Amino acid sequence: DAGVIQSPRHEVTEMGQEVTLRCKPISGHNSLFWYRQTMMRGLELLIYFNNNVPIDDSGMPEDRFSAKMPNASFSTLKIQPSEPRDSAVYFCASSSTGGGSPLHFGNGTRLTVT
Amino acid sequence: GDSVTQMEGPVTLSEEAFLTINCTYTATGYPSLFWYVQYPGEGLQLLLKATKADDKGSNKGFEATYRKETTSFHLEKGSVQVSDSAVYFCALSDSGSGNTGKLIFGQGTTLQVKP
């Protein structure tokens, strides 16, 4: 299995630009999670989907952030407009439903907004 | 709501020393418990898990026992190596999220092993 695939691995952009992060979950997994990791705030859950439906987006910091999951094999996290404080590593993770199911993480996208 | 508390780091040890990283939790119901490891520049990887009380999860020389009476899931290793240097996260399955697979993570503990 290829695991969770995220792209790009690194993104450098200027303040005000739109940024789109992409994720392909493991085939057969029906839950997908977007996390953000920074030194200051640690690992934060932004939003998660179950069967392509957003379940909880209370972690999305502002209206500048949006996420979609148009089908079971693809999700995007968009930031528009981007700001320097959005600089972080963004992780996507997927899992099967079930109380003992572990999360499988991608290798993350390191975003730098200048 | 459910929560996880880990010991603060960084933890610095010499090679071959004994490792304990404490993890305690609060939860309604009977969550599954997990330890994840994150190496520099990578995503989190599942290290071990336990799904019910008194279960012991183990992998790569690491062990943790699900202790319901003390609501703990401490990570241990008898002899650490330099290659074990990483950030370790304790997590539990969120009983309030139905069966969606959502986990609640602790804040992470950085382990540095010196030769």
Short mmCIF file of C-alpha atoms in Angstrom, two decimals:
data_model
loop_
_atom_site.label_atom_id
_atom_site.label_comp_id
_atom_site.label_asym_id
_atom_site.label_seq_id
_atom_site.Cartn_x
_atom_site.Cartn_y
_atom_site.Cartn_z
CA ASP A 1 0.00 0.00 0.00
CA ALA A 2 1.30 3.44 -0.94
CA GLY A 3 0.21 5.06 2.28
CA VAL A 4 -1.25 8.54 2.58
CA ILE A 5 0.15 10.78 -0.15
CA GLN A 6 0.43 14.52 0.27
CA SER A 7 1.54 17.14 -2.20
CA PRO A 8 3.48 19.28 -2.44
CA ARG A 9 6.12 18.37 0.20
CA HIS A 10 7.23 22.00 0.41
CA GLU A 11 5.43 25.18 -0.53
CA VAL A 12 6.84 28.68 -0.34
CA THR A 13 4.52 31.52 -1.19
CA GLU A 14 4.05 35.22 -0.60
CA MET A 15 1.52 36.69 1.75
CA GLY A 16 -1.85 37.14 0.07
CA GLN A 17 -1.46 34.26 -2.34
CA GLU A 18 -3.78 31.26 -2.46
CA VAL A 19 -2.35 27.95 -1.31
CA THR A 20 -3.83 24.52 -2.02
CA LEU A 21 -2.62 21.40 -0.25
CA ARG A 22 -3.58 17.98 -1.54
CA CYS A 23 -4.09 14.57 0.02
CA LYS A 24 -4.80 11.08 -1.23
CA PRO A 25 -5.89 8.78 1.62
CA ILE A 26 -5.26 5.06 1.80
CA SER A 27 -7.71 3.17 -0.37
CA GLY A 28 -10.62 1.81 1.65
CA HIS A 29 -10.22 4.26 4.52
CA ASN A 30 -13.37 6.26 5.13
CA SER A 31 -12.15 8.92 7.57
CA LEU A 32 -9.75 11.71 6.66
CA PHE A 33 -8.14 14.27 8.96
CA TRP A 34 -6.21 17.50 8.41
CA TYR A 35 -3.73 18.55 11.12
CA ARG A 36 -1.40 21.52 11.51
CA GLN A 37 1.84 21.31 13.49
CA THR A 38 3.90 24.23 14.80
CA MET A 39 6.47 24.60 17.52
CA MET A 40 4.24 26.99 19.45
CA ARG A 41 0.92 25.15 19.30
CA GLY A 42 1.96 21.55 18.66
CA LEU A 43 -0.38 19.27 16.71
CA GLU A 44 -3.82 20.75 16.03
CA LEU A 45 -6.78 19.03 14.38
CA LEU A 46 -8.25 21.38 11.79
CA ILE A 47 -11.08 19.35 10.26
CA TYR A 48 -12.09 15.78 9.63
CA PHE A 49 -14.34 13.96 7.19
CA ASN A 50 -16.19 10.68 7.44
CA ASN A 51 -17.44 9.10 4.20
CA ASN A 52 -16.52 12.37 2.42
CA VAL A 53 -18.75 14.46 4.70
CA PRO A 54 -17.18 17.11 6.98
CA ILE A 55 -17.91 16.10 10.58
CA ASP A 56 -16.12 18.70 12.65
CA ASP A 57 -14.43 21.85 11.36
CA SER A 58 -14.20 23.62 14.71
CA GLY A 59 -10.41 23.56 14.49
CA MET A 60 -10.27 25.60 11.29
CA PRO A 61 -8.70 28.84 12.46
CA GLU A 62 -10.44 31.34 10.19
CA ASP A 63 -12.66 31.71 7.16
CA ARG A 64 -9.49 31.93 5.09
CA PHE A 65 -9.20 28.15 5.54
CA SER A 66 -11.44 25.74 3.67
CA ALA A 67 -11.33 21.99 3.00
CA LYS A 68 -13.10 19.74 0.58
CA MET A 69 -13.38 16.04 -0.08
CA PRO A 70 -15.07 15.60 -3.45
CA ASN A 71 -14.57 11.82 -3.45
CA ALA A 72 -13.16 9.03 -1.32
CA SER A 73 -9.67 9.30 -2.81
CA PHE A 74 -8.93 13.02 -2.70
CA SER A 75 -9.06 15.99 -0.37
CA THR A 76 -7.80 19.56 -0.48
CA LEU A 77 -7.04 22.19 2.14
CA LYS A 78 -7.06 25.72 0.81
CA ILE A 79 -5.83 28.92 2.41
CA GLN A 80 -6.90 32.16 0.76
CA PRO A 81 -5.37 34.63 1.29
CA SER A 82 -2.32 33.18 3.04
CA GLU A 83 -0.54 34.99 5.90
CA PRO A 84 2.90 34.48 7.48
CA ARG A 85 1.30 33.04 10.63
CA ASP A 86 -0.04 30.17 8.52
CA SER A 87 3.52 28.87 8.15
CA ALA A 88 3.50 25.33 9.55
CA VAL A 89 3.61 21.68 8.59
CA TYR A 90 0.22 20.42 7.47
CA PHE A 91 -0.51 16.71 7.81
CA CYS A 92 -3.23 14.61 6.31
CA ALA A 93 -4.19 11.29 7.93
CA SER A 94 -6.73 8.59 7.17
CA SER A 95 -8.26 5.65 8.99
CA SER A 96 -10.94 3.01 8.84
CA THR A 97 -13.85 3.50 11.19
CA GLY A 98 -13.79 1.47 14.37
CA GLY A 99 -12.67 2.27 17.88
CA GLY A 100 -9.33 0.52 17.61
CA SER A 101 -8.35 1.84 14.20
CA PRO A 102 -5.07 3.75 14.07
CA LEU A 103 -4.48 6.88 12.01
CA HIS A 104 -2.07 6.68 9.09
CA PHE A 105 -0.26 9.94 8.45
CA GLY A 106 1.24 11.37 5.30
CA ASN A 107 4.68 12.98 5.38
CA GLY A 108 3.22 16.45 5.49
CA THR A 109 3.47 19.68 3.53
CA ARG A 110 5.82 22.30 4.92
CA LEU A 111 4.27 25.68 4.15
CA THR A 112 6.26 28.89 4.37
CA VAL A 113 4.46 32.17 3.81
CA THR A 114 6.76 35.18 3.42
CA GLY B 1 -14.26 15.90 27.25
CA ASP B 2 -11.63 13.24 26.74
CA SER B 3 -8.00 14.31 27.12
CA VAL B 4 -4.42 13.05 27.22
CA THR B 5 -1.57 14.39 29.35
CA GLN B 6 2.07 13.50 28.69
CA MET B 7 5.18 14.28 30.68
CA GLU B 8 6.97 17.38 29.50
CA GLY B 9 10.19 17.08 27.61
CA PRO B 10 12.75 17.09 26.38
CA VAL B 11 13.92 13.83 27.87
CA THR B 12 17.67 13.35 27.46
CA LEU B 13 19.22 9.92 28.02
CA SER B 14 22.47 8.16 27.33
CA GLU B 15 22.49 5.19 24.98
CA GLU B 16 21.37 1.93 26.68
CA ALA B 17 19.51 3.78 29.44
CA PHE B 18 15.98 2.81 30.51
CA LEU B 19 13.18 4.96 29.12
CA THR B 20 9.82 5.85 30.63
CA ILE B 21 7.50 8.46 29.14
CA ASN B 22 4.41 8.97 31.26
CA CYS B 23 0.94 9.27 29.76
CA THR B 24 -2.35 9.59 31.61
CA TYR B 25 -5.81 10.08 30.19
CA THR B 26 -9.36 11.02 31.06
CA ALA B 27 -12.16 9.45 29.07
CA THR B 28 -15.75 8.34 29.23
CA GLY B 29 -16.24 4.79 28.12
CA TYR B 30 -13.41 2.48 27.11
CA PRO B 31 -11.07 4.09 24.58
CA SER B 32 -8.29 2.45 22.63
CA LEU B 33 -4.85 3.83 23.44
CA PHE B 34 -1.94 4.50 21.10
CA TRP B 35 1.67 5.64 21.00
CA TYR B 36 2.92 7.37 17.88
CA VAL B 37 6.49 8.35 17.00
CA GLN B 38 7.61 11.22 14.77
CA TYR B 39 11.12 11.28 13.34
CA PRO B 40 12.51 14.57 12.02
CA GLY B 41 10.93 15.62 8.74
CA GLU B 42 8.36 12.84 8.77
CA GLY B 43 4.75 12.28 9.69
CA LEU B 44 3.58 10.43 12.78
CA GLN B 45 3.87 6.65 12.70
CA LEU B 46 1.97 4.19 14.84
CA LEU B 47 4.36 2.64 17.35
CA LEU B 48 1.99 0.45 19.37
CA LYS B 49 -1.58 0.26 20.60
CA ALA B 50 -3.83 -1.41 23.17
CA THR B 51 -7.57 -1.75 22.86
CA LYS B 52 -8.70 -2.86 26.31
CA ALA B 53 -7.68 -2.81 29.95
CA ASP B 54 -4.56 -4.83 30.87
CA ASP B 55 -3.56 -5.21 27.21
CA LYS B 56 0.13 -4.67 26.54
CA GLY B 57 1.16 -3.15 23.24
CA SER B 58 4.72 -3.74 22.06
CA ASN B 59 6.89 -2.97 19.06
CA LYS B 60 10.62 -2.43 18.38
CA GLY B 61 11.45 -3.01 22.07
CA PHE B 62 8.90 -0.46 23.27
CA GLU B 63 6.05 -1.51 25.54
CA ALA B 64 3.01 0.11 27.14
CA THR B 65 0.28 -1.43 29.30
CA TYR B 66 -3.31 -0.16 29.39
CA ARG B 67 -3.95 0.52 33.09
CA LYS B 68 -7.60 1.33 33.69
CA GLU B 69 -7.24 1.68 37.46
CA THR B 70 -4.62 4.43 37.11
CA THR B 71 -5.85 5.70 33.70
CA SER B 72 -2.31 5.43 32.38
CA PHE B 73 -0.45 4.13 29.34
CA HIS B 74 3.23 4.76 30.07
CA LEU B 75 5.77 4.03 27.33
CA GLU B 76 8.88 2.04 28.30
CA LYS B 77 12.00 0.69 26.67
CA GLY B 78 14.73 -1.20 28.43
CA SER B 79 17.70 0.09 26.42
CA VAL B 80 17.40 3.11 24.15
CA GLN B 81 19.50 3.77 21.06
CA VAL B 82 20.51 6.99 19.36
CA SER B 83 18.09 6.07 16.56
CA ASP B 84 15.18 6.29 19.05
CA SER B 85 15.61 10.07 19.20
CA ALA B 86 12.24 11.42 18.09
CA VAL B 87 9.01 12.97 19.36
CA TYR B 88 6.56 10.54 21.00
CA PHE B 89 2.81 11.16 21.15
CA CYS B 90 0.27 9.39 23.32
CA ALA B 91 -3.29 9.28 21.96
CA LEU B 92 -6.73 7.85 22.65
CA SER B 93 -9.75 7.16 20.49
CA ASP B 94 -12.37 9.85 20.99
CA SER B 95 -15.51 8.28 22.44
CA GLY B 96 -17.50 11.40 21.59
CA SER B 97 -16.96 11.18 17.86
CA GLY B 98 -18.94 8.03 17.19
CA ASN B 99 -16.89 5.54 15.25
CA THR B 100 -15.07 7.95 12.96
CA GLY B 101 -11.55 7.04 14.04
CA LYS B 102 -10.81 10.47 15.51
CA LEU B 103 -7.91 10.42 18.00
CA ILE B 104 -7.06 12.85 20.78
CA PHE B 105 -3.31 13.47 21.06
CA GLY B 106 -1.10 14.54 23.91
CA GLN B 107 1.33 17.40 23.40
CA GLY B 108 4.26 15.14 22.51
CA THR B 109 7.50 14.39 24.35
CA THR B 110 10.87 14.90 22.69
CA LEU B 111 13.45 12.19 23.39
CA GLN B 112 17.14 12.83 22.78
CA VAL B 113 19.52 9.90 23.12
CA LYS B 114 23.22 10.70 23.30
CA PRO B 115 25.94 8.21 22.36
#
